[in-house]
Coordinates of C-alpha atoms in Angstrom, one line a residue:
M1 CA 47.8 -74.6 -59.8
T2 CA 44.7 -76.9 -58.5
R3 CA 44.7 -79.6 -60.6
W4 CA 48.4 -80.2 -59.7
L5 CA 47.5 -80.8 -56.1
Q6 CA 45.7 -82.2 -56.1
D7 CA 47.3 -84.6 -58.2
I8 CA 49.7 -84.7 -55.0
E9 CA 46.5 -85.6 -52.4
T10 CA 45.8 -88.3 -54.3
E11 CA 45.3 -91.8 -51.8
E12 CA 47.6 -93.5 -54.5
G13 CA 50.7 -91.0 -53.1
I14 CA 52.2 -89.8 -56.4
V15 CA 49.6 -90.5 -59.6
G16 CA 49.2 -90.7 -63.7
G17 CA 49.2 -87.3 -65.0
R18 CA 51.7 -85.1 -65.8
H19 CA 53.3 -82.6 -63.1
R20 CA 53.9 -79.3 -63.8
T21 CA 57.3 -79.2 -62.5
D22 CA 58.8 -78.2 -65.2
E23 CA 61.3 -75.9 -62.9
L24 CA 62.3 -78.8 -61.4
D25 CA 63.2 -81.1 -63.8
D26 CA 65.1 -79.1 -66.5
G27 CA 61.0 -78.5 -68.8
Y28 CA 60.8 -81.9 -69.1
A29 CA 57.2 -83.4 -68.0
S30 CA 57.9 -86.4 -65.3
Y31 CA 55.6 -89.3 -65.9
Q32 CA 54.7 -92.4 -63.2
E33 CA 53.0 -95.9 -64.0
T34 CA 51.2 -95.9 -60.6
P35 CA 52.6 -99.3 -58.3
R36 CA 50.2 -101.5 -57.1
R37 CA 49.9 -102.0 -53.3
R38 CA 51.0 -104.6 -51.6
R39 CA 49.1 -105.6 -48.7
N40 CA 50.8 -108.4 -46.7
G41 CA 54.7 -108.7 -46.2
P42 CA 57.6 -106.7 -44.5
G43 CA 57.3 -104.0 -46.9
T44 CA 53.7 -102.9 -46.3
V45 CA 54.6 -100.0 -44.0
L46 CA 57.4 -98.8 -45.9
V47 CA 55.5 -97.8 -49.3
P48 CA 52.9 -95.6 -47.0
L49 CA 56.1 -94.0 -45.9
A50 CA 58.5 -93.0 -48.9
G51 CA 55.1 -91.7 -50.1
S52 CA 55.1 -89.4 -46.9
V53 CA 58.6 -88.4 -47.8
A54 CA 57.7 -88.1 -51.1
L55 CA 54.6 -85.5 -51.0
A56 CA 56.6 -83.6 -48.0
V57 CA 59.5 -82.9 -50.1
L58 CA 56.8 -82.0 -53.0
L59 CA 55.3 -80.2 -50.9
G60 CA 57.9 -77.8 -49.6
V61 CA 59.2 -77.3 -52.8
A62 CA 55.6 -76.6 -54.4
A63 CA 55.5 -74.3 -51.2
F64 CA 59.2 -72.3 -52.4
V65 CA 58.1 -72.1 -55.9
I66 CA 54.4 -70.4 -54.9
I67 CA 56.3 -68.0 -52.7
N68 CA 58.8 -66.7 -55.0
R69 CA 56.3 -65.9 -57.8
D70 CA 53.8 -64.1 -55.5
R71 CA 57.4 -62.8 -54.9
G72 CA 57.9 -61.6 -58.9
C73 CA 60.2 -64.4 -59.6
A74 CA 61.5 -67.9 -59.3
G75 CA 63.5 -70.2 -59.4
D76 CA 66.3 -71.8 -57.4
E77 CA 67.2 -69.4 -54.8
V78 CA 70.5 -67.4 -54.5
S79 CA 71.5 -66.6 -51.1
L80 CA 73.6 -63.3 -50.8
R81 CA 75.3 -63.1 -47.6
V82 CA 76.3 -59.4 -46.5
T83 CA 78.6 -58.5 -43.5
A84 CA 78.2 -54.4 -42.5
S85 CA 79.9 -52.6 -40.4
P86 CA 78.1 -52.5 -36.8
D87 CA 76.7 -48.5 -37.5
I88 CA 75.2 -48.9 -41.2
Q89 CA 74.3 -53.1 -40.5
P90 CA 70.4 -52.4 -39.2
A91 CA 69.6 -50.0 -41.8
V92 CA 70.8 -52.5 -43.8
S93 CA 69.1 -55.2 -42.7
Q94 CA 65.7 -53.1 -43.2
I95 CA 66.6 -52.6 -46.8
A96 CA 67.1 -56.2 -47.3
D97 CA 64.1 -57.2 -45.3
R98 CA 62.6 -55.1 -47.7
F99 CA 64.3 -56.4 -51.0
N100 CA 63.8 -59.6 -49.7
K101 CA 59.8 -59.3 -49.4
A102 CA 59.4 -57.5 -52.6
G103 CA 60.8 -60.3 -54.8
H104 CA 64.5 -60.1 -57.7
D105 CA 65.0 -62.5 -60.0
T106 CA 68.8 -61.9 -60.9
G107 CA 69.1 -63.9 -63.8
G108 CA 70.2 -66.8 -61.7
G109 CA 67.2 -67.2 -59.2
C110 CA 65.8 -65.3 -57.2
A111 CA 68.0 -63.7 -54.9
T112 CA 67.4 -63.5 -51.0
V113 CA 70.4 -61.4 -48.5
T114 CA 71.1 -61.8 -45.3
V115 CA 72.9 -59.3 -43.6
T116 CA 75.6 -59.8 -40.6
K117 CA 77.9 -56.7 -38.6
G118 CA 81.1 -56.8 -38.4
A119 CA 84.2 -54.0 -37.2
P120 CA 85.7 -53.6 -40.5
A121 CA 89.1 -53.3 -38.8
T122 CA 88.9 -56.9 -37.9
V123 CA 86.9 -57.9 -41.3
A124 CA 89.8 -56.4 -43.1
S125 CA 92.7 -58.0 -41.0
G126 CA 90.6 -61.6 -42.7
L127 CA 91.0 -60.3 -45.7
A128 CA 94.5 -59.5 -45.5
A129 CA 94.9 -63.4 -44.4
G130 CA 93.0 -64.8 -46.9
K131 CA 89.8 -65.4 -45.5
A132 CA 86.6 -64.0 -46.5
G133 CA 84.7 -66.1 -44.5
A134 CA 81.0 -66.8 -45.4
M135 CA 81.1 -63.3 -46.8
D136 CA 80.0 -61.9 -50.5
V137 CA 79.6 -58.7 -49.5
W138 CA 81.5 -56.5 -47.6
I139 CA 80.0 -52.3 -46.2
P140 CA 82.9 -51.3 -44.4
D141 CA 82.6 -47.7 -43.0
S142 CA 84.8 -46.4 -45.3
T143 CA 87.3 -47.0 -48.5
L144 CA 90.7 -46.0 -46.0
W145 CA 90.2 -50.1 -45.2
V146 CA 90.0 -51.1 -48.9
A147 CA 92.7 -48.7 -49.6
N148 CA 95.2 -49.4 -47.3
L149 CA 95.1 -53.0 -48.0
R150 CA 95.2 -53.1 -51.2
V151 CA 98.8 -51.5 -51.7
K152 CA 99.7 -54.9 -49.8
H153 CA 97.2 -57.2 -51.7
P154 CA 96.3 -55.3 -54.9
E155 CA 95.0 -58.8 -56.3
L156 CA 91.3 -57.8 -53.2
P157 CA 88.8 -56.3 -54.3
A158 CA 88.4 -52.4 -55.6
P159 CA 85.0 -50.8 -53.4
G160 CA 82.4 -50.4 -55.0
A161 CA 80.0 -47.6 -55.2
S162 CA 79.0 -45.3 -51.8
V163 CA 76.1 -46.7 -49.9
A164 CA 75.6 -43.9 -47.6
Q165 CA 77.9 -41.1 -45.8
S166 CA 79.0 -39.8 -42.6
P167 CA 81.2 -36.8 -41.8
I168 CA 84.0 -37.0 -39.5
V169 CA 83.8 -34.8 -37.0
M170 CA 84.8 -33.3 -34.0
A171 CA 82.5 -33.5 -30.5
A172 CA 82.1 -31.6 -27.0
S173 CA 79.9 -30.9 -24.3
G174 CA 77.7 -28.2 -25.1
S175 CA 79.0 -26.7 -21.8
V176 CA 83.1 -26.6 -22.5
I177 CA 82.6 -25.0 -26.3
P178 CA 82.4 -21.5 -25.4
N179 CA 85.4 -22.5 -23.1
L180 CA 86.9 -24.5 -26.4
R181 CA 86.3 -21.3 -28.5
K182 CA 88.6 -19.0 -26.1
S183 CA 90.6 -20.9 -26.7
F184 CA 91.2 -22.2 -30.3
G185 CA 88.5 -20.3 -31.9
A186 CA 85.9 -22.3 -34.2
A187 CA 86.4 -25.9 -34.0
S188 CA 89.7 -26.7 -36.7
W189 CA 91.7 -29.8 -37.7
D190 CA 95.3 -26.4 -37.5
G191 CA 93.4 -25.8 -33.9
M192 CA 93.9 -29.9 -32.4
I193 CA 97.0 -30.0 -34.1
N194 CA 98.4 -26.9 -31.8
A195 CA 95.5 -28.4 -28.5
A196 CA 97.4 -31.6 -28.8
N197 CA 101.6 -30.6 -29.6
V198 CA 103.8 -31.5 -27.2
A199 CA 105.8 -29.6 -27.9
N200 CA 103.9 -26.1 -27.8
V201 CA 103.9 -26.5 -23.7
E202 CA 101.9 -23.0 -23.8
G203 CA 99.7 -23.2 -26.5
P204 CA 96.0 -24.4 -26.1
G205 CA 97.2 -27.2 -24.9
R206 CA 97.1 -25.9 -21.4
K207 CA 93.1 -26.1 -21.5
V208 CA 92.2 -28.4 -23.8
R209 CA 92.6 -32.0 -23.7
V210 CA 92.0 -33.8 -27.7
L211 CA 90.6 -37.7 -27.0
A212 CA 91.6 -39.7 -29.8
L213 CA 89.6 -42.8 -31.1
D214 CA 92.0 -45.8 -32.7
P215 CA 92.9 -45.5 -35.8
S216 CA 94.2 -49.3 -36.4
F217 CA 90.1 -49.7 -35.0
N218 CA 88.6 -47.1 -36.2
A219 CA 88.3 -45.6 -39.6
A220 CA 86.5 -42.1 -38.5
G221 CA 90.2 -42.3 -35.9
L222 CA 92.4 -42.7 -39.2
G223 CA 90.5 -39.9 -40.5
A224 CA 90.8 -37.3 -38.4
L225 CA 94.9 -38.3 -38.6
L226 CA 94.5 -37.3 -42.6
A227 CA 92.3 -34.6 -42.4
A228 CA 94.5 -32.9 -40.0
A229 CA 97.9 -33.9 -41.5
G230 CA 96.8 -32.9 -44.9
T231 CA 96.1 -29.1 -43.6
A232 CA 99.1 -29.3 -41.2
T233 CA 101.1 -29.5 -44.6
A234 CA 99.0 -26.7 -46.4
S235 CA 99.5 -24.6 -43.7
G236 CA 103.5 -25.4 -43.6
A237 CA 103.1 -26.5 -40.0
G238 CA 106.7 -28.9 -40.5
Q239 CA 107.0 -32.6 -39.7
E240 CA 108.0 -32.5 -35.8
Q241 CA 105.1 -30.2 -35.1
L242 CA 102.3 -33.3 -36.0
V243 CA 104.5 -35.9 -34.9
G244 CA 104.8 -34.4 -31.6
A245 CA 100.2 -34.4 -31.7
L246 CA 100.5 -37.4 -33.0
K247 CA 102.3 -38.4 -29.5
A248 CA 100.1 -36.4 -28.0
L249 CA 96.6 -39.1 -29.4
S250 CA 98.8 -41.8 -28.2
G251 CA 98.7 -41.8 -25.4
S252 CA 94.6 -39.8 -24.7
T253 CA 93.5 -42.6 -27.5
V254 CA 89.4 -44.8 -27.2
R255 CA 89.0 -47.6 -29.1
D256 CA 85.4 -47.0 -28.9
Q257 CA 83.3 -44.2 -30.0
D258 CA 80.6 -44.1 -27.5
A259 CA 83.3 -44.5 -24.5
L260 CA 84.3 -41.6 -25.8
L261 CA 81.4 -39.7 -26.4
S262 CA 80.7 -41.3 -22.9
S263 CA 84.0 -39.5 -21.6
L264 CA 83.2 -35.8 -22.9
G265 CA 80.4 -35.7 -19.8
V266 CA 83.1 -36.1 -17.2
K267 CA 84.5 -32.8 -15.9
G268 CA 88.2 -32.2 -15.0
S269 CA 90.9 -29.5 -15.7
R270 CA 90.5 -29.5 -19.7
A271 CA 88.0 -29.0 -21.6
P272 CA 87.5 -32.5 -23.5
L273 CA 87.4 -32.5 -27.5
G274 CA 86.7 -36.1 -28.8
I275 CA 86.6 -36.7 -32.2
A276 CA 83.8 -38.4 -34.3
S277 CA 81.1 -39.9 -36.9
E278 CA 78.4 -37.6 -37.9
Q279 CA 76.3 -40.5 -36.9
G280 CA 78.0 -41.7 -34.1
V281 CA 76.6 -38.6 -32.3
W282 CA 73.0 -38.2 -33.1
A283 CA 73.5 -42.3 -32.4
F284 CA 74.7 -41.5 -29.2
N285 CA 72.7 -39.1 -28.3
T286 CA 69.0 -40.8 -29.4
V287 CA 70.3 -43.9 -28.4
K288 CA 71.8 -43.9 -25.1
K289 CA 70.0 -40.6 -24.2
P290 CA 73.3 -39.0 -22.1
E291 CA 72.4 -37.0 -19.4
V292 CA 75.0 -34.6 -20.9
P293 CA 73.9 -35.1 -25.0
A294 CA 77.9 -34.7 -27.6
V295 CA 77.2 -31.6 -30.0
P296 CA 79.0 -32.5 -33.4
L297 CA 82.1 -29.3 -34.5
Y298 CA 82.2 -29.0 -38.1
P299 CA 85.9 -28.3 -38.8
A300 CA 86.7 -24.6 -40.3
E301 CA 88.5 -26.4 -42.9
G302 CA 86.2 -29.2 -44.0
T303 CA 86.4 -32.9 -43.5
L304 CA 86.8 -36.9 -44.8
N305 CA 83.6 -38.5 -44.8
L306 CA 82.9 -41.9 -44.5
D307 CA 82.0 -43.6 -46.9
Y308 CA 80.1 -47.2 -47.3
P309 CA 81.7 -48.4 -50.1
V310 CA 79.9 -51.3 -51.7
V311 CA 82.6 -54.3 -51.8
V312 CA 81.7 -57.4 -54.0
T313 CA 83.9 -60.5 -52.5
A314 CA 81.9 -63.5 -54.2
E315 CA 83.4 -64.9 -57.0
D316 CA 80.5 -66.8 -58.2
A317 CA 78.5 -64.7 -61.4
A318 CA 74.4 -65.1 -59.9
V319 CA 75.5 -64.1 -56.3
R320 CA 77.7 -60.9 -58.1
K321 CA 74.7 -60.1 -60.0
A322 CA 72.8 -60.8 -57.2
A323 CA 74.6 -58.0 -55.5
E324 CA 74.6 -55.5 -58.3
A325 CA 71.0 -55.8 -57.8
F326 CA 71.1 -55.4 -53.6
Q327 CA 73.5 -52.6 -54.4
R328 CA 70.6 -50.6 -56.6
E329 CA 67.8 -51.2 -53.8
F330 CA 70.2 -48.8 -52.1
A331 CA 69.1 -46.1 -54.4
T332 CA 65.1 -46.6 -53.8
D333 CA 63.5 -43.4 -52.5
A334 CA 62.6 -46.3 -49.3
A335 CA 66.4 -47.2 -48.1
R336 CA 66.9 -43.3 -48.8
K337 CA 64.6 -42.8 -45.8
T338 CA 65.8 -45.8 -43.5
L339 CA 69.3 -44.0 -44.2
H340 CA 68.3 -40.0 -43.2
D341 CA 66.1 -41.3 -40.3
Q342 CA 69.3 -43.3 -38.9
G343 CA 71.9 -40.1 -38.8
F344 CA 73.4 -40.4 -42.4
R345 CA 73.5 -39.0 -44.7
T346 CA 72.8 -40.4 -48.9
P347 CA 75.7 -40.3 -51.0
D348 CA 75.1 -36.7 -52.2
G349 CA 75.9 -35.6 -48.5
K350 CA 71.8 -35.1 -48.0
G351 CA 70.7 -35.8 -44.7
G352 CA 66.5 -36.5 -43.4
K353 CA 65.7 -35.0 -40.2
A354 CA 67.9 -36.5 -38.2
V355 CA 70.4 -34.4 -38.9
A356 CA 68.8 -31.0 -39.6
D357 CA 69.4 -27.7 -38.1
S358 CA 69.2 -28.7 -34.4
G359 CA 71.6 -29.6 -31.3
G360 CA 74.2 -28.8 -33.1
F361 CA 73.6 -30.1 -36.4
Q362 CA 74.1 -28.8 -39.7
A363 CA 71.6 -30.3 -42.2
K364 CA 74.2 -29.2 -45.2
A365 CA 76.4 -30.5 -45.8
P366 CA 79.9 -29.5 -44.3
R367 CA 83.4 -29.2 -47.6
A368 CA 84.7 -32.6 -48.3
L369 CA 88.2 -32.8 -48.2
K370 CA 90.0 -35.1 -51.2
T371 CA 90.7 -38.1 -50.0
P372 CA 94.2 -39.7 -49.8
D373 CA 95.6 -41.9 -52.4
A374 CA 96.2 -45.0 -51.2
K375 CA 99.3 -44.3 -50.5
T376 CA 99.3 -41.7 -48.0
V377 CA 96.6 -44.0 -46.0
A378 CA 98.4 -46.6 -45.9
G379 CA 102.1 -44.2 -45.0
M380 CA 99.6 -42.7 -42.1
A381 CA 98.4 -45.9 -40.6
Q382 CA 102.4 -47.0 -41.1
S383 CA 103.8 -44.5 -38.8
W384 CA 101.0 -43.9 -36.2
S385 CA 101.9 -47.8 -35.5
R386 CA 105.5 -46.3 -35.3
L387 CA 104.9 -44.0 -32.9
N388 CA 103.2 -46.2 -30.6
L389 CA 104.9 -49.1 -30.3
G390 CA 106.7 -49.0 -27.0
T391 CA 110.1 -47.2 -25.3
R392 CA 113.0 -48.7 -24.5
L393 CA 115.4 -46.6 -23.6
L394 CA 118.7 -46.2 -21.5
A395 CA 119.8 -42.6 -20.3
L396 CA 123.4 -42.3 -19.4
L397 CA 124.1 -38.8 -17.6
D398 CA 127.2 -37.0 -18.0
V399 CA 128.3 -36.9 -13.9
S400 CA 131.6 -35.1 -14.9
G401 CA 133.8 -32.3 -13.0
T402 CA 132.7 -29.9 -16.1
M403 CA 128.9 -30.3 -15.0
A404 CA 129.9 -28.8 -12.0
L405 CA 130.4 -25.2 -13.3
P406 CA 127.4 -22.6 -13.5
V407 CA 125.1 -21.6 -16.0
P408 CA 125.5 -17.4 -16.1
G409 CA 121.9 -16.4 -16.0
T410 CA 120.1 -19.3 -14.4
G411 CA 121.7 -19.9 -10.9
S412 CA 122.4 -23.0 -11.7
D413 CA 125.1 -24.9 -12.2
R414 CA 125.2 -28.0 -15.6
M415 CA 124.1 -31.0 -13.8
R416 CA 121.1 -29.5 -13.1
V417 CA 119.8 -28.7 -16.0
I418 CA 121.1 -31.5 -17.0
S419 CA 118.8 -33.6 -14.5
R420 CA 116.0 -31.3 -15.5
I421 CA 116.1 -31.9 -19.0
A422 CA 116.5 -35.3 -18.3
T423 CA 113.2 -35.3 -16.2
E424 CA 111.4 -33.0 -19.0
G425 CA 111.6 -36.2 -22.0
M426 CA 110.9 -38.8 -19.1
R427 CA 107.3 -36.5 -19.3
L428 CA 107.0 -37.3 -22.9
F429 CA 106.8 -41.1 -22.2
P430 CA 104.0 -43.3 -21.4
A431 CA 104.2 -45.3 -18.5
K432 CA 104.3 -48.6 -20.5
S433 CA 108.0 -47.7 -21.9
E434 CA 110.7 -49.0 -20.5
I435 CA 113.8 -46.9 -19.1
G436 CA 117.0 -47.0 -17.5
V437 CA 119.5 -44.9 -16.3
W438 CA 123.8 -44.9 -16.1
E439 CA 126.0 -42.5 -14.5
Y440 CA 128.9 -41.7 -16.3
S441 CA 132.2 -40.2 -15.2
T442 CA 135.8 -41.7 -14.2
H443 CA 136.5 -44.3 -11.2
L444 CA 132.3 -44.3 -10.0
T445 CA 133.1 -47.5 -8.2
A446 CA 134.9 -49.2 -6.1
D447 CA 136.7 -51.8 -8.5
G448 CA 137.3 -48.2 -11.2
T449 CA 134.8 -48.8 -13.5
D450 CA 133.5 -45.8 -15.3
F451 CA 129.6 -45.5 -14.7
R452 CA 127.2 -47.0 -11.7
K453 CA 123.6 -48.8 -12.9
T454 CA 121.5 -46.2 -11.0
V455 CA 118.4 -47.6 -12.3
P456 CA 117.4 -50.8 -14.2
V457 CA 116.1 -50.7 -17.2
G458 CA 112.3 -51.9 -16.9
P459 CA 108.1 -50.8 -17.1
L460 CA 107.5 -47.2 -15.5
A461 CA 104.7 -48.3 -13.7
E462 CA 107.0 -51.0 -12.6
S463 CA 107.9 -51.3 -8.4
V464 CA 111.2 -51.1 -7.6
G465 CA 112.3 -51.4 -4.2
G466 CA 108.5 -50.8 -3.2
V467 CA 108.9 -47.4 -5.5
L468 CA 107.6 -47.3 -9.2
R469 CA 110.6 -46.7 -11.3
K470 CA 108.4 -43.6 -12.4
D471 CA 108.8 -41.9 -9.2
L472 CA 112.6 -43.6 -9.1
L473 CA 113.7 -41.9 -11.8
A474 CA 112.2 -38.0 -10.9
Q475 CA 114.0 -38.7 -7.4
K476 CA 117.7 -39.9 -8.7
F477 CA 117.2 -37.2 -11.8
S478 CA 116.5 -34.8 -8.0
A479 CA 119.3 -36.1 -6.7
I480 CA 122.4 -36.3 -9.0
R481 CA 125.4 -34.6 -8.1
A482 CA 128.8 -34.6 -10.2
K483 CA 131.6 -35.4 -9.2
P484 CA 134.0 -32.2 -9.6
T485 CA 137.3 -34.5 -9.9
G486 CA 135.5 -36.4 -12.6
D487 CA 136.5 -37.2 -16.1
T488 CA 135.0 -38.3 -18.4
G489 CA 134.5 -41.8 -19.3
L490 CA 131.8 -42.0 -22.5
N491 CA 133.1 -44.2 -24.6
D492 CA 134.2 -47.3 -22.2
T493 CA 130.3 -46.6 -21.0
L494 CA 128.2 -46.5 -24.3
K495 CA 130.7 -49.7 -25.3
A496 CA 128.8 -51.3 -22.6
A497 CA 125.3 -49.1 -22.9
Y498 CA 125.3 -49.7 -25.9
G499 CA 126.6 -53.5 -26.0
Q500 CA 123.8 -54.2 -23.3
M501 CA 120.8 -52.9 -24.9
T502 CA 121.5 -55.0 -28.0
K503 CA 122.0 -58.2 -26.1
E504 CA 118.2 -57.1 -24.5
Y505 CA 116.9 -56.0 -27.5
Q506 CA 113.2 -56.2 -28.2
G507 CA 111.5 -56.7 -31.0
D508 CA 107.9 -54.3 -29.9
K509 CA 110.2 -51.3 -29.2
I510 CA 111.9 -48.4 -29.8
N511 CA 115.5 -49.4 -28.6
T512 CA 117.9 -46.1 -28.0
V513 CA 120.4 -45.2 -25.9
L514 CA 120.1 -41.5 -25.4
V515 CA 123.1 -39.9 -23.6
L516 CA 123.1 -36.4 -21.7
T517 CA 126.5 -34.2 -21.8
D518 CA 127.8 -30.7 -21.5
G519 CA 129.7 -32.3 -24.7
A520 CA 133.2 -32.3 -23.1
G521 CA 133.3 -36.0 -25.6
N522 CA 136.0 -38.7 -23.7
D523 CA 139.1 -38.2 -21.9
D524 CA 139.4 -40.4 -20.3
P525 CA 143.2 -40.7 -17.8
D526 CA 143.0 -44.4 -18.4
G527 CA 143.0 -44.3 -22.2
G528 CA 140.2 -46.9 -22.2
V529 CA 138.5 -47.1 -25.2
S530 CA 138.9 -44.2 -28.0
D531 CA 136.7 -42.2 -30.2
A532 CA 138.5 -44.5 -33.4
E533 CA 137.4 -47.5 -31.2
I534 CA 134.1 -46.5 -29.9
L535 CA 133.0 -45.8 -33.4
R536 CA 134.3 -49.0 -35.2
Y537 CA 132.4 -51.1 -32.4
L538 CA 129.2 -49.4 -33.2
K539 CA 129.3 -49.9 -36.3
K540 CA 130.3 -53.6 -36.2
T541 CA 127.3 -54.1 -34.0
Y542 CA 125.0 -52.4 -35.7
N543 CA 122.0 -54.4 -36.4
P544 CA 119.5 -52.6 -38.8
E545 CA 117.4 -56.1 -39.2
K546 CA 116.8 -54.6 -35.0
P547 CA 118.5 -51.7 -34.2
V548 CA 118.9 -50.1 -31.3
S549 CA 120.0 -46.2 -32.2
I550 CA 122.1 -43.7 -29.7
L551 CA 120.0 -40.0 -29.1
L552 CA 123.0 -37.3 -28.2
I553 CA 121.9 -34.4 -26.1
A554 CA 123.7 -32.6 -25.2
F555 CA 124.5 -28.3 -22.9
G556 CA 127.1 -25.6 -22.5
P557 CA 129.6 -24.5 -24.1
E558 CA 131.9 -26.8 -25.5
A559 CA 129.1 -29.1 -26.9
V560 CA 130.1 -26.9 -29.8
K561 CA 134.1 -28.6 -29.5
G562 CA 132.3 -32.5 -29.7
R563 CA 129.5 -31.6 -32.2
K564 CA 132.4 -33.6 -35.2
Q565 CA 132.2 -36.9 -32.8
M566 CA 128.4 -36.3 -31.2
D567 CA 127.1 -36.8 -35.0
A568 CA 129.8 -39.5 -35.7
L569 CA 128.8 -41.4 -33.3
A570 CA 125.2 -40.7 -33.5
K571 CA 125.3 -41.6 -37.1
A572 CA 127.0 -45.2 -36.7
T573 CA 123.3 -46.6 -35.7
G574 CA 121.2 -44.7 -37.5
G575 CA 120.6 -42.1 -34.4
E576 CA 121.4 -37.9 -34.3
A577 CA 122.7 -35.9 -32.2
F578 CA 121.4 -32.2 -30.7
I579 CA 122.8 -29.0 -29.2
A580 CA 120.6 -27.7 -26.5
T581 CA 120.7 -23.7 -25.6
D582 CA 117.5 -23.2 -24.3
I583 CA 116.2 -26.3 -21.6
L584 CA 112.9 -25.8 -23.4
Q585 CA 114.3 -27.5 -27.0
V586 CA 114.5 -30.4 -25.4
R587 CA 111.2 -31.5 -25.9
K588 CA 112.1 -30.8 -29.2
F589 CA 115.2 -32.9 -29.0
F590 CA 112.7 -35.7 -28.2
L591 CA 110.4 -35.3 -30.6
K592 CA 112.7 -35.4 -33.7
G593 CA 114.1 -38.6 -32.1
M594 CA 110.5 -39.7 -31.8
E595 CA 110.1 -38.3 -35.3
R596 CA 113.3 -40.7 -36.4
R597 CA 111.3 -44.0 -35.5
L598 CA 109.4 -43.1 -39.0
C599 CA 112.1 -43.7 -41.4
T600 CA 114.2 -46.4 -39.1
P601 CA 116.2 -47.9 -40.0
N602 CA 116.5 -46.4 -42.9
C603 CA 117.1 -42.9 -42.2

């Protein structure tokens, strides 16, 4: 090596003799006759300059060879680009630094790993679009991302072995844990479903507010929903209960885990209970050092784990060999210690001092629930997406004469009961929903029209004449009175309403016509649209590609008589009809309507 360097450093630049460039020249020795120096002419400057360039290039190559030989490998550099989930990226970077310093000849050259962070949801979206970007290896926080992707894109690479683990847990501030235990006992997925179910008005939800991580952006959020759904199904809970919980959770989701954990310390009328990863809780307490630390709560039924799989996206054989070598690095004691020190468990479930028995953490890994198959994962993701579609709803409120009749045992007439049903139902919809109300009977306007457009359809949070539409609806419901001499012009009203909602259909929302009535049907003395005609119209107008469904809720002794026609109207549009015997049933009916979102338009 000394002789080789001396040859390079001779006054003549590249001088006679053999040069050890076997690694660079396919094993052949290089010979070069020494040229004579030209002392005059235009080449006087160029020749020394050319020698200098050659010297710089060879010195750089020599340095690379020397360094890599010191590292224990020789040959060309094989660059391995790793994109890791932001939570584990710091640990992966430390492991990569040691890997690079140690030197690894993977058969195709010296492997050099660079690590960048990438949000799993963003990376998954790119892969679905066929854009892997500058990435050879992907380490997301969960196999769930890959499973969901591969349902529609089976050509994408399957997840490899796990490099770390972190259980999905519930979390709360220490001060509210006693109250949580009083409300629904030990932490459990079943308790979370009960607390979140909007239909269970007398349940633990009165004292507990469940905060969820948006499953569209967080594997911990999706995993929590899958775990809760699995335990709910196993316990015999109906789909309606689960839909009620999912709908409630959709109104209290948070994208950022740290933001969710920070909110646990905010005092309110209900004790907040959140979802997070165990490592996320540790990192929040250790790095953020909040005034109110979060405490992990381990569900009694067991839980799903974030499993940090290695997904190799590279196609080049040399790069894939480098990826295999780097993956083996995670099994070393040094790598395991790095993961433990940053709050992760190793794939066998073992944790280090970071998650020892203190601060609510438990050293022993919680019982692991079986990871759902890809179809179940994709189904839950789709259900969440559909339940979170916006709402565009036009409510038709019956104000005919029969609505003035008293309801025995209530001290109210049918109109007041129906108004209460409407008010109760509206509470289930978030502020972004678009809702309007028409009243219908017969001859409600000067020109003899059977309906009155009381509140036009629009966002609940929008101002109408200086009043929020949400408040305006509440005012109208409380002030509406039945028309004592009015008949029921339902069919004319329904035709006009359905036509308008079809014309104004919005693809990013669930479009519904809601009919609230005492079930007397249509008895318009002026004739108008007959029962047979309205059914023909609905069947002809209904478009499964742009579905507008009809949901009917009837209350009163005449409701059963009109059941056949109500069912026919609903069925013609993929909707449903219900007869209420108790005001408290209304939430159940509205949730049934929401449940149909999961199968529309093939219910």
